[in-house]
XYZ file of C-alpha atoms in Angstrom:
757
model
C -5.795 16.911 -61.138
C -2.082 16.131 -61.502
C -0.045 18.153 -63.975
C 1.388 15.090 -65.710
C -2.051 13.687 -66.257
C -3.272 17.001 -67.692
C -0.304 17.057 -70.010
C -0.794 13.505 -71.157
C -4.589 13.294 -71.148
C -5.639 16.813 -72.063
C -2.887 18.155 -74.288
C -4.754 17.509 -77.516
C -8.238 18.384 -78.569
C -10.322 15.291 -79.112
C -13.882 15.055 -80.413
C -14.176 18.826 -80.490
C -13.410 19.168 -76.781
C -11.282 22.167 -75.814
C -8.382 21.277 -73.503
C -8.553 22.731 -69.995
C -5.471 24.339 -68.481
C -4.160 22.321 -65.526
C -4.653 23.776 -62.075
C -1.720 23.770 -59.661
C -3.336 24.182 -56.246
C -1.044 23.934 -53.226
C -2.311 21.848 -50.369
C -4.144 23.571 -47.569
C -2.015 24.721 -44.641
C -4.735 23.285 -42.386
C -3.923 19.800 -43.634
C -0.244 20.217 -42.774
C -1.243 21.405 -39.309
C -3.333 18.320 -38.698
C -0.443 16.087 -39.721
C 1.762 17.566 -36.987
C -0.826 18.454 -34.394
C 0.142 16.971 -31.013
C -2.335 14.780 -29.242
C -4.480 16.718 -26.805
C -4.817 15.821 -23.188
C -7.982 14.065 -22.101
C -10.384 16.555 -20.560
C -12.966 15.933 -17.899
C -15.622 16.722 -20.491
C -14.404 13.720 -22.505
C -15.234 11.385 -19.628
C -18.583 13.092 -19.162
C -19.290 12.651 -22.849
C -18.595 8.914 -22.616
C -20.984 8.590 -19.671
C -23.754 10.611 -21.320
C -23.375 8.762 -24.600
C -23.962 5.446 -22.844
C -26.260 6.767 -20.153
C -28.751 3.973 -20.801
C -26.127 1.425 -19.787
C -25.574 3.288 -16.512
C -29.319 3.642 -15.960
C -30.084 -0.015 -16.678
C -27.234 -1.196 -14.447
C -28.362 1.183 -11.681
C -31.973 0.002 -11.887
C -30.824 -3.641 -11.897
C -28.728 -3.129 -8.761
C -31.520 -1.244 -6.993
C -34.142 -3.861 -7.911
C -31.849 -6.743 -6.907
C -31.009 -5.037 -3.620
C -34.681 -4.345 -2.968
C -35.590 -7.985 -3.624
C -32.918 -9.247 -1.256
C -33.731 -6.568 1.338
C -37.464 -7.196 1.484
C -37.165 -10.987 1.316
C -34.557 -11.190 4.087
C -35.727 -12.281 7.503
C -35.082 -9.480 10.060
C -32.048 -9.992 12.255
C -31.775 -8.452 15.747
C -28.561 -7.597 17.560
C -27.900 -7.070 21.253
C -24.554 -5.914 22.653
C -22.923 -6.113 26.075
C -19.745 -4.288 27.095
C -17.146 -5.867 29.380
C -13.828 -4.677 30.762
C -10.774 -6.941 30.778
C -8.194 -5.589 33.211
C -4.553 -6.514 33.417
C -4.011 -10.045 34.625
C -3.056 -10.955 38.164
C 0.433 -12.368 38.728
C 0.851 -15.869 37.522
C 1.197 -18.529 40.160
C 4.420 -19.868 38.743
C 5.807 -16.477 37.683
C 8.045 -14.542 40.038
C 7.401 -11.133 38.434
C 3.728 -11.366 37.422
C 2.318 -11.113 33.887
C -0.095 -9.015 31.826
C -3.189 -10.301 30.089
C -2.882 -11.210 26.416
C -5.937 -9.548 24.870
C -5.751 -11.486 21.607
C -5.956 -14.692 23.613
C -9.020 -13.407 25.462
C -10.745 -12.518 22.170
C -10.171 -16.039 20.890
C -11.527 -17.487 24.146
C -14.692 -15.430 23.658
C -15.093 -17.005 20.207
C -14.106 -20.512 21.291
C -16.296 -23.574 20.931
C -15.901 -24.391 24.625
C -17.424 -21.106 25.733
C -20.163 -21.419 23.101
C -21.018 -24.900 24.374
C -21.279 -23.563 27.941
C -23.693 -20.818 26.812
C -25.828 -23.304 24.852
C -25.953 -25.528 27.906
C -26.698 -22.714 30.380
C -29.574 -21.325 28.273
C -30.775 -24.780 27.194
C -30.776 -23.575 23.591
C -30.994 -27.106 22.219
C -34.610 -27.128 23.404
C -35.385 -23.721 21.895
C -36.889 -24.200 18.429
C -36.371 -20.546 17.542
C -32.614 -20.545 18.098
C -31.600 -22.078 14.760
C -31.956 -19.556 11.892
C -34.659 -19.931 9.262
C -33.678 -19.447 5.614
C -35.455 -16.799 3.577
C -37.085 -17.519 0.225
C -34.176 -15.948 -1.604
C -31.652 -18.079 0.266
C -33.685 -21.186 -0.432
C -33.800 -20.302 -4.123
C -30.034 -19.700 -4.233
C -29.396 -22.944 -2.377
C -31.615 -24.795 -4.822
C -29.563 -23.405 -7.679
C -26.049 -23.688 -6.275
C -26.279 -26.719 -3.960
C -26.192 -29.274 -6.826
C -23.120 -27.551 -8.267
C -21.365 -27.475 -4.907
C -22.312 -31.078 -4.210
C -21.035 -32.257 -7.595
C -17.770 -30.362 -7.092
C -17.236 -31.792 -3.611
C -17.931 -35.325 -4.886
C -15.409 -34.783 -7.665
C -12.684 -33.659 -5.270
C -13.540 -36.412 -2.801
C -13.137 -38.952 -5.600
C -9.546 -37.837 -6.216
C -8.815 -37.551 -2.497
C -10.088 -41.070 -1.895
C -7.438 -42.436 -4.259
C -4.652 -40.651 -2.405
C -5.916 -41.728 1.019
C -6.881 -45.300 0.074
C -3.699 -46.805 1.527
C -3.567 -44.515 4.567
C -4.836 -45.887 7.840
C -6.448 -43.451 10.251
C -4.318 -42.708 13.274
C -6.142 -41.993 16.525
C -4.656 -41.119 19.876
C -6.743 -41.720 22.942
C -10.454 -42.379 23.119
C -12.863 -40.621 20.759
C -15.173 -38.352 22.753
C -18.574 -37.608 21.288
C -19.971 -34.141 21.752
C -23.032 -33.979 23.973
C -24.232 -30.736 22.330
C -25.013 -30.970 18.589
C -22.457 -29.152 16.502
C -25.040 -27.070 14.617
C -26.049 -25.245 17.817
C -22.443 -24.361 18.618
C -21.784 -23.272 15.014
C -24.938 -21.116 15.013
C -23.884 -19.354 18.210
C -20.332 -18.734 16.952
C -21.661 -17.482 13.605
C -23.917 -14.920 15.294
C -21.262 -13.852 17.794
C -19.340 -10.617 17.367
C -16.315 -9.609 19.464
C -15.179 -6.007 18.892
C -12.416 -4.497 21.051
C -12.654 -0.747 21.669
C -9.431 0.880 20.506
C -7.047 2.253 23.126
C -9.065 0.830 26.008
C -9.667 -2.356 27.984
C -13.298 -2.540 26.846
C -14.711 -5.243 24.589
C -18.130 -5.304 22.934
C -19.817 -8.711 22.828
C -22.747 -8.783 20.409
C -25.034 -11.524 19.176
C -27.294 -11.594 16.134
C -30.455 -13.645 15.919
C -33.768 -13.697 14.102
C -35.469 -13.440 17.502
C -34.872 -10.345 19.692
C -35.272 -12.282 22.963
C -32.619 -14.803 21.914
C -30.195 -12.030 20.905
C -30.774 -10.315 24.271
C -30.390 -13.470 26.399
C -27.382 -14.866 24.545
C -25.443 -11.557 24.662
C -25.842 -11.300 28.444
C -25.205 -15.017 28.928
C -21.994 -14.748 26.927
C -20.651 -12.017 29.203
C -21.662 -13.870 32.376
C -20.398 -17.223 31.140
C -17.109 -15.660 30.107
C -16.598 -14.303 33.637
C -17.548 -17.695 35.063
C -15.183 -19.409 32.643
C -12.345 -17.042 33.557
C -12.911 -17.534 37.291
C -13.094 -21.308 36.941
C -9.932 -21.293 34.832
C -8.107 -19.267 37.480
C -9.250 -21.550 40.316
C -8.335 -24.683 38.381
C -5.008 -23.167 37.486
C -4.450 -22.215 41.143
C -5.207 -25.743 42.340
C -2.891 -27.260 39.799
C -0.239 -24.698 40.655
C -0.602 -25.330 44.387
C -0.143 -29.052 43.882
C 2.847 -28.420 41.665
C 4.395 -26.021 44.206
C 3.938 -28.516 47.012
C 5.838 -31.111 45.014
C 8.597 -28.633 44.226
C 8.915 -27.606 47.890
C 9.396 -31.216 49.008
C 12.001 -31.786 46.329
C 13.806 -28.545 47.242
C 13.936 -29.496 50.922
C 15.576 -32.790 50.029
C 18.115 -30.980 47.871
C 18.996 -28.558 50.693
C 19.413 -31.405 53.197
C 21.682 -33.292 50.821
C 23.724 -30.141 50.122
C 24.320 -29.488 53.839
C 25.452 -33.058 54.399
C 27.820 -32.868 51.457
C 29.361 -29.586 52.711
C 29.942 -30.885 56.254
C 31.412 -34.119 54.982
C 33.758 -32.289 52.612
C 34.988 -29.828 55.313
C 35.544 -32.617 57.823
C 37.428 -34.796 55.362
C 39.735 -31.965 54.280
C 40.072 -30.383 57.799
C 38.689 -27.047 56.670
C 37.697 -24.552 59.381
C 35.459 -21.617 58.441
C 34.250 -18.630 60.417
C 31.153 -16.397 59.939
C 28.870 -19.345 59.191
C 31.274 -20.865 56.728
C 31.803 -17.713 54.658
C 35.474 -17.110 55.658
C 38.070 -19.840 56.341
C 40.481 -19.698 59.296
C 43.480 -19.687 56.965
C 42.081 -16.711 55.096
C 41.513 -14.825 58.319
C 45.079 -15.496 59.636
C 46.534 -14.602 56.253
C 44.638 -11.348 56.231
C 45.747 -10.509 59.791
C 49.428 -11.237 59.079
C 49.274 -9.272 55.849
C 47.947 -6.269 57.754
C 50.663 -6.642 60.442
C 53.322 -6.959 57.744
C 52.179 -3.779 56.069
C 52.247 -1.939 59.398
C 55.771 -3.281 60.245
C 57.036 -2.343 56.828
C 55.713 1.190 57.251
C 57.280 1.455 60.681
C 60.602 0.116 59.425
C 60.665 2.611 56.551
C 60.191 5.482 59.019
C 62.968 4.274 61.317
C 65.240 3.624 58.361
C 64.757 7.161 57.018
C 65.578 8.679 60.430
C 68.600 6.395 60.839
C 70.011 7.321 57.392
C 69.507 11.038 58.070
C 71.428 10.879 61.379
C 74.199 8.781 59.754
C 74.652 11.384 57.020
C 74.198 14.669 58.988
C 75.272 13.600 62.435
C 74.516 16.228 65.122
C 73.275 18.588 62.378
C 70.290 16.348 61.850
C 66.928 17.997 62.414
C 65.826 14.938 64.395
C 68.548 15.628 67.006
C 68.005 19.341 67.058
C 64.254 18.805 67.476
C 64.754 16.513 70.524
C 63.093 18.236 73.467
C 65.746 17.217 75.998
C 68.604 18.385 73.865
C 66.728 21.575 73.008
C 66.346 22.317 76.770
C 70.026 21.709 77.493
C 71.048 23.897 74.553
C 68.817 26.727 75.785
C 70.382 26.443 79.252
C 73.862 26.421 77.665
C 73.069 29.536 75.696
C 71.888 31.297 78.863
C 75.119 30.460 80.749
C 77.214 31.631 77.852
C 75.359 34.889 77.795
C 75.990 35.461 81.514
C 79.649 34.517 81.070
C 80.109 37.132 78.402
C 78.458 39.819 80.503
C 80.736 39.112 83.498
C 83.842 38.855 81.274
C 83.372 42.485 80.266
C 83.594 43.677 83.903
C 85.667 41.018 85.668
C 88.889 39.065 85.133
C 88.925 35.322 84.419
C 89.949 34.713 88.021
C 86.730 36.114 89.279
C 84.961 33.295 91.178
C 81.631 33.728 89.475
C 83.274 33.552 86.055
C 85.152 30.402 87.005
C 81.915 28.865 88.296
C 80.092 29.683 85.057
C 82.884 28.250 82.944
C 82.780 24.996 84.895
C 79.010 24.716 84.450
C 79.282 25.456 80.728
C 81.854 22.701 80.229
C 79.770 20.197 82.183
C 76.596 21.138 80.237
C 78.369 20.705 76.886
C 79.481 17.218 77.931
C 75.919 16.406 78.916
C 74.557 17.575 75.528
C 77.089 15.449 73.664
C 76.251 12.427 75.781
C 72.523 12.895 75.108
C 73.149 13.164 71.370
C 75.119 9.940 71.389
C 72.361 8.214 73.346
C 69.699 9.472 70.894
C 71.682 8.197 67.906
C 72.041 4.779 69.550
C 68.339 4.600 70.319
C 67.440 5.442 66.695
C 69.760 2.724 65.431
C 68.339 0.250 67.945
C 64.728 1.095 66.893
C 65.623 0.664 63.238
C 67.178 -2.751 63.803
C 64.185 -3.888 65.875
C 61.713 -2.763 63.164
C 63.738 -4.521 60.468
C 63.807 -7.725 62.467
C 60.049 -7.624 63.106
C 59.383 -7.078 59.363
C 61.563 -10.021 58.382
C 59.812 -12.275 60.890
C 56.381 -11.321 59.546
C 57.556 -11.898 55.956
C 58.606 -15.416 56.785
C 55.297 -16.131 58.556
C 53.258 -14.647 55.648
C 55.169 -16.702 53.071
C 54.539 -19.880 55.070
C 50.783 -19.189 55.350
C 50.616 -18.220 51.692
C 52.149 -21.526 50.707
C 49.574 -23.362 52.788
C 46.817 -21.260 51.234
C 47.885 -22.183 47.707
C 47.839 -25.850 48.618
C 44.305 -25.630 50.007
C 42.860 -23.222 47.391
C 41.268 -25.985 45.259
C 39.490 -27.372 48.311
C 38.090 -23.963 49.224
C 36.815 -23.430 45.677
C 34.928 -26.686 45.801
C 33.612 -25.764 49.221
C 32.431 -22.360 47.921
C 30.633 -24.005 45.000
C 28.818 -26.341 47.348
C 27.956 -23.425 49.615
C 26.610 -21.311 46.674
C 24.422 -24.158 45.514
C 23.057 -24.495 49.019
C 22.263 -20.762 49.228
C 20.543 -20.854 45.817
C 18.367 -23.755 46.853
C 17.438 -21.971 50.077
C 16.415 -18.879 48.066
C 14.266 -20.958 45.700
C 12.676 -22.693 48.672
C 11.728 -19.343 50.197
C 10.147 -18.199 46.904
C 8.239 -21.456 46.550
C 6.940 -21.172 50.092
C 5.834 -17.602 49.397
C 3.994 -18.648 46.235
C 2.454 -21.589 48.014
C 1.010 -19.288 50.674
C -0.299 -16.914 47.976
C -2.069 -19.739 46.144
C -3.862 -20.613 49.332
C -5.306 -17.107 49.428
C -6.059 -17.055 45.662
C -7.844 -20.408 45.833
C -10.348 -19.072 48.308
C -10.776 -15.750 46.452
C -13.671 -15.130 44.012
C -12.062 -12.047 42.430
C -11.730 -11.792 38.650
C -10.151 -9.262 36.309
C -13.289 -9.151 34.102
C -16.383 -7.098 34.846
C -19.537 -6.191 32.976
C -19.726 -2.460 32.196
C -22.990 -2.409 30.218
C -25.429 -5.271 30.063
C -27.140 -6.008 26.758
C -30.424 -4.201 26.062
C -33.505 -5.740 24.520
C -33.478 -4.867 20.784
C -36.691 -3.130 19.740
C -35.801 -2.794 16.035
C -34.050 -5.119 13.557
C -30.326 -4.705 13.028
C -30.516 -6.165 9.520
C -31.539 -5.391 6.894
C -30.913 -1.660 7.053
C -33.243 -0.633 4.264
C -32.114 2.986 4.058
C -28.437 2.054 4.029
C -28.991 -0.724 1.497
C -30.886 1.650 -0.768
C -28.141 4.285 -0.583
C -25.425 1.688 -1.152
C -27.325 0.240 -4.115
C -27.440 3.711 -5.656
C -23.739 4.306 -5.022
C -22.601 0.884 -6.262
C -25.088 0.982 -9.112
C -23.714 4.293 -10.343
C -20.099 3.286 -9.814
C -20.618 -0.106 -11.432
C -22.568 1.393 -14.336
C -19.915 4.026 -14.961
C -17.210 1.387 -14.713
C -19.097 -0.808 -17.178
C -19.454 2.152 -19.538
C -15.722 2.823 -19.509
C -15.026 -0.878 -19.955
C -17.315 -0.948 -22.985
C -15.671 2.229 -24.241
C -12.248 0.650 -23.841
C -13.168 -2.381 -25.938
C -15.427 -0.458 -28.343
C -12.599 1.193 -30.251
C -13.278 -0.303 -33.671
C -15.326 2.570 -35.092
C -15.061 6.350 -35.248
C -17.855 8.428 -33.774
C -16.539 11.982 -33.414
C -14.579 14.541 -35.404
C -11.900 14.457 -32.729
C -11.385 10.737 -33.312
C -11.222 11.320 -37.078
C -8.436 13.852 -36.731
C -6.652 11.799 -34.070
C -6.685 8.565 -36.087
C -6.320 9.852 -39.664
C -4.527 13.188 -39.133
C -6.972 14.684 -41.638
C -9.199 17.708 -41.092
C -12.902 17.212 -40.564
C -14.714 19.270 -43.173
C -17.993 18.905 -41.352
C -20.409 16.701 -39.470
C -23.823 15.777 -40.881
C -26.460 15.229 -38.193
C -28.278 11.925 -38.232
C -31.693 12.289 -39.893
C -34.044 9.459 -40.756
C -35.187 11.263 -43.904
C -31.596 11.173 -45.207
C -31.340 7.438 -44.621
C -33.134 6.330 -47.796
C -31.722 3.219 -49.373
C -32.560 3.896 -53.031
C -33.073 7.640 -53.231
C -30.658 10.176 -51.691
C -32.453 13.166 -50.219
C -31.746 16.706 -51.449
C -31.863 19.124 -48.563
C -33.583 22.377 -49.402
C -31.917 25.520 -48.145
C -33.546 26.866 -45.001
C -31.775 29.049 -42.389
C -33.477 27.050 -39.632
C -32.481 23.676 -41.079
C -29.298 22.438 -39.317
C -28.559 19.901 -42.040
C -28.573 22.562 -44.751
C -26.311 24.670 -42.562
C -23.951 21.708 -42.158
C -23.606 21.326 -45.932
C -23.070 25.075 -46.318
C -20.266 24.814 -43.737
C -18.670 21.954 -45.688
C -18.857 23.961 -48.922
C -17.130 26.846 -47.134
C -14.291 24.540 -46.022
C -13.908 23.321 -49.613
C -13.921 26.884 -50.941
C -11.156 27.876 -48.482
C -9.161 24.645 -48.728
C -6.522 26.204 -51.004
C -4.503 29.359 -50.506
C -4.803 30.413 -54.187
C -8.187 29.276 -55.507
C -10.676 26.544 -54.710
C -10.345 23.109 -56.330
C -12.249 22.804 -59.606
C -12.828 19.037 -59.557
C -13.766 17.292 -56.322
C -13.989 13.534 -55.908
C -16.446 12.330 -53.253
C -15.935 8.731 -52.149
C -16.074 6.501 -49.090
C -14.125 3.522 -47.771
C -17.023 1.082 -48.113
C -20.678 1.025 -49.153
C -23.624 2.637 -47.375
C -21.645 5.533 -45.922
C -24.020 8.122 -47.445
C -21.512 9.484 -49.972
C -24.126 9.998 -52.712
C -26.354 12.058 -50.420
C -23.316 14.033 -49.267
C -22.202 14.516 -52.871
C -25.590 15.856 -54.052
C -26.018 18.261 -51.146
C -22.421 19.541 -51.229
C -22.897 20.341 -54.927
C -26.164 22.108 -54.142
C -24.428 24.185 -51.465
C -21.435 24.997 -53.692
C -23.670 26.584 -56.301
C -24.363 29.379 -53.832
C -20.666 30.279 -53.478
C -19.041 29.135 -56.759
C -21.886 29.379 -59.221
C -22.478 26.803 -61.955
C -21.489 23.233 -61.238
C -22.051 19.694 -62.405
C -22.232 16.294 -60.701
C -20.790 13.281 -62.496
C -22.171 9.969 -61.314
C -18.950 7.947 -61.706
C -20.230 5.060 -59.587
C -20.720 2.767 -62.576
C -21.480 -0.203 -60.341
C -24.372 1.062 -58.200
C -25.485 4.458 -59.564
C -28.036 6.377 -57.528
C -27.924 10.075 -58.375
C -30.523 9.800 -61.159
C -32.983 8.559 -58.504
C -32.512 11.753 -56.500
C -33.475 13.952 -59.446
C -35.781 11.421 -61.121
C -33.820 11.546 -64.374
C -33.558 9.130 -67.285
C -30.398 7.003 -67.135
C -30.372 5.486 -70.610
C -27.438 7.671 -71.631
C -24.703 8.907 -69.422
C -21.061 8.511 -68.444
C -20.853 4.859 -69.394
C -22.254 5.425 -72.895
C -19.781 8.270 -73.431
C -16.756 6.359 -72.138
C -17.689 3.324 -74.232
C -17.951 5.517 -77.351
C -21.653 5.043 -77.895
C -22.384 8.695 -77.201
C -20.363 11.797 -78.015
C -20.001 14.864 -75.848
C -21.946 17.720 -77.408
C -21.735 20.297 -74.645
C -24.753 21.806 -72.971
C -26.988 20.895 -75.850
C -26.109 17.225 -75.778
C -27.995 14.476 -74.053
C -25.193 13.736 -71.542
C -25.709 16.897 -69.474
C -29.092 17.033 -67.815
C -30.601 19.912 -65.845
C -31.837 19.609 -62.275
C -34.301 21.463 -60.165
C -31.419 23.182 -58.332
C -30.383 26.495 -59.841
C -26.940 26.341 -61.478
C -26.519 22.589 -60.946
C -26.377 20.017 -63.760
C -26.115 16.246 -63.721
C -24.276 13.690 -65.796
C -25.821 10.392 -64.839
C -23.907 7.142 -64.862
C -25.742 5.568 -67.766
C -26.316 1.831 -67.985
C -24.099 -0.312 -65.748
C -21.211 -1.560 -67.939
C -19.453 -4.912 -67.532
C -16.036 -3.219 -67.302
C -16.369 0.006 -65.292
C -12.704 0.182 -64.239
C -11.449 0.033 -67.833
C -13.841 2.786 -68.888
C -12.824 5.110 -66.052
C -9.130 4.523 -66.760
C -9.517 5.512 -70.418
C -8.349 8.810 -71.884
C -11.926 9.795 -72.649
C -12.521 10.289 -68.920
C -9.711 12.828 -68.744
C -10.930 14.533 -71.903
C -14.420 14.774 -70.431
C -13.140 16.485 -67.315
C -11.078 18.872 -69.400
C -14.144 19.885 -71.334
C -16.296 20.322 -68.253
C -13.708 22.579 -66.628
C -14.351 25.176 -69.326
C -18.088 25.014 -68.858
C -18.554 24.919 -65.070
C -17.010 26.500 -62.023
C -16.761 23.186 -60.214
C -17.146 19.493 -60.990
C -18.288 17.002 -58.319
C -17.495 13.341 -59.018
C -19.492 10.700 -57.159
C -17.281 7.592 -57.252
C -17.519 4.023 -56.026
C -16.053 3.014 -52.609
C -12.287 2.750 -52.373
C -11.743 -0.690 -50.880
C -11.982 -3.574 -53.305
C -12.216 -1.382 -56.430
C -9.780 0.782 -58.373
C -12.354 3.247 -59.728
C -11.958 5.878 -57.037
C -8.202 5.350 -56.808
C -7.728 6.376 -60.437
C -10.247 9.214 -60.247
C -8.470 10.649 -57.198
C -5.386 11.174 -59.355
C -7.246 13.265 -61.954
C -9.339 15.269 -59.469
C -8.044 18.412 -57.791
C -9.242 17.245 -54.390
C -10.762 14.195 -52.716
C -13.332 14.106 -49.928
C -13.672 10.949 -47.833
C -17.129 10.229 -46.368
C -17.304 8.025 -43.258
C -20.285 6.932 -41.165
C -20.158 7.818 -37.466
C -20.278 4.751 -35.267
C -20.220 2.332 -38.222
C -17.060 2.824 -40.282
C -14.200 0.806 -38.731
C -10.963 2.595 -37.940
C -8.930 0.055 -39.850
C -11.003 0.664 -42.982
C -10.414 4.412 -42.781
C -6.692 3.906 -42.242
C -6.488 1.571 -45.232
C -8.402 4.004 -47.431
C -6.069 6.819 -46.457
C -3.044 4.620 -47.161
C -4.321 3.745 -50.626
C -5.020 7.381 -51.517
C -1.641 8.492 -50.176
C 0.093 5.801 -52.219
C -1.180 7.427 -55.465
C -0.478 10.953 -54.148
C -4.120 11.945 -54.098
C -4.928 15.389 -52.713
C -7.095 14.677 -49.657
C -9.123 17.713 -48.670
C -10.552 16.108 -45.548
C -13.246 13.891 -44.089
C -17.005 14.396 -43.837
C -18.468 12.607 -40.824
C -21.991 11.480 -41.659
C -24.816 10.359 -39.359
C -23.500 11.999 -36.172
C -25.846 11.580 -33.214
C -26.151 13.921 -30.278
C -24.640 11.275 -27.980
C -21.442 11.303 -30.061
C -20.866 15.055 -29.667
C -17.992 16.235 -27.522
C -18.775 19.207 -25.335
C -16.982 22.328 -26.461
C -15.980 20.698 -29.761
C -17.353 22.041 -33.048
C -19.391 24.626 -31.230
C -20.879 25.733 -34.534
C -23.182 22.733 -34.247
C -25.760 23.086 -31.522
C -26.470 19.834 -29.742
C -30.195 20.439 -30.144
C -29.755 20.013 -33.912
C -28.682 16.423 -33.511
C -31.155 13.587 -33.037
C -30.462 10.545 -30.941
């Protein structure tokens, strides 16, 4: 109860009632913790709880999938499959390709699935005459077709109606004659539908399989497909070779004409322009002469440079030149001169100059010196003569080279044209040789029966059906049934977020503590008479109420609240039953207590204790009855030790005005002196102001909600209303909790075996 209200409403003694001192009880620290408690992470047990709570949905969905699969499996007509394995090697060189080509495997796979190949197989096996080739529809397929065919037909007619308007003014365009198929389309479509082409990874192998309702047809068609494919490939190669050979023959004739025309054009051009070429027309005569003269000119220039160097050396050094001293003739004469001089010196030491031998030697020395000088002069003249001759030869070659070069420049354009014509001729000759080579190869290929496709494994006769695989279907139905059921459960859980089912959700949504959970019991769900639970250690419901009373007793740090308002957001939440049993449990811990039935609109407590309701709270608040304490007629005893009742009295026309009167506060003040606790059973919060006012005069308020029935929005609105008047909310009591709503590991004080489904 608020202090201001105690001061205003209970400050004076009225009607002999002693005022009760106001109680200032601080809020529970547990409530503050809940307000700031961070949201917990979702645990694996939470998902398991969702699945177990809706296990019937999973079970029903699983059974439905299994039954449906079983119906389809056992009504399906057995399908047999036979498989052949072929090898597709790299392709042979193309007839028109110079370098060869590799096989395009994707193209080969499409050929295997082509309508042309399918038509050949149908024709080879004469399947149009086989009544068992076309598939027979099962009963299930017939039923589905009966259901969906009218819908599909109506839809197609609707679209065709709109298409007909768009195409009304369009005339059909046809090119060439319309060819009618000899083989009915349904046979070709059936073969293609049953055909399977599966390449083996990282290999040249391909599996060709065929499915049919008859094992012999599956066996024959699979082998026929492989054989027909080889036949088709061989025929395609031969036809391609013939076409290529004809094409090559035409190209060879055209190339020969081009070569003949090119040769005539070259000869005519050379004759008209007087061009002479050597080496089969590769080198012109002018080019050859120019090359020869250029080589001679280079040699003459080199020779002239050597002579010129020797000539300049002799001109500068004279007889001291190494070229003169290295001359063999001069070297011999100088050696002889040196020998004579040596003899002359030897004789001069012993004989006089008049000695005949000395005179003879002197004469010979003089003559030899003259000879050496003459030889040197002759050598110098010969060097000068050689130099002049080399210079003259070089100048002559320069003039001749310049003249030929001028002629070459004048005829260069003609030679370029000639070279172009010659290159074109050589190119045509090369192409002709290649065409002739290919033409000869096609002759060999045309007569060859070789193919790059071979059968590795022929198809085997199927002894057992390929479809349906009953074991696999059964396992898949279980897997998909469980997965689908679990997915459906979580989808339902996602959308089913309008009500609160667990204490965790209460605290998460309202940020209020959960004082306790009351297990769902049919005996507590009595419309007109709330059940009083008798204390029994083995009774889980009694233990739940004892736990709630303990939470109330410990809800304050100083002392427990004296007056407790019990209300609910809306009707039929079980607040009256909760109120009666909480009061019964509190008598064990707090002693004497009283219940006030303040629900003046739909009172029910007097039914629980089978008491007279002619006088009560309404008669007191209206002034028709006075409060006379324990001896008065307002307070009535019950069968529970220490617990009294003040019934509601007759239903008044103005309950809100009576509850808002000062007499209500005075009554509470008086009761505080007589009892250790006062429990007030009030009307629901939403739509009425009774509980809102009473929450302001009570020390604490308990909100009762029904698990799985009370909407979240209603609880939020109730909390908002109580907070707006600063009511002291002790917490929430979650009523009617079923075992399926329990969270594993949460509120372990409640054993799951105590809760009924």
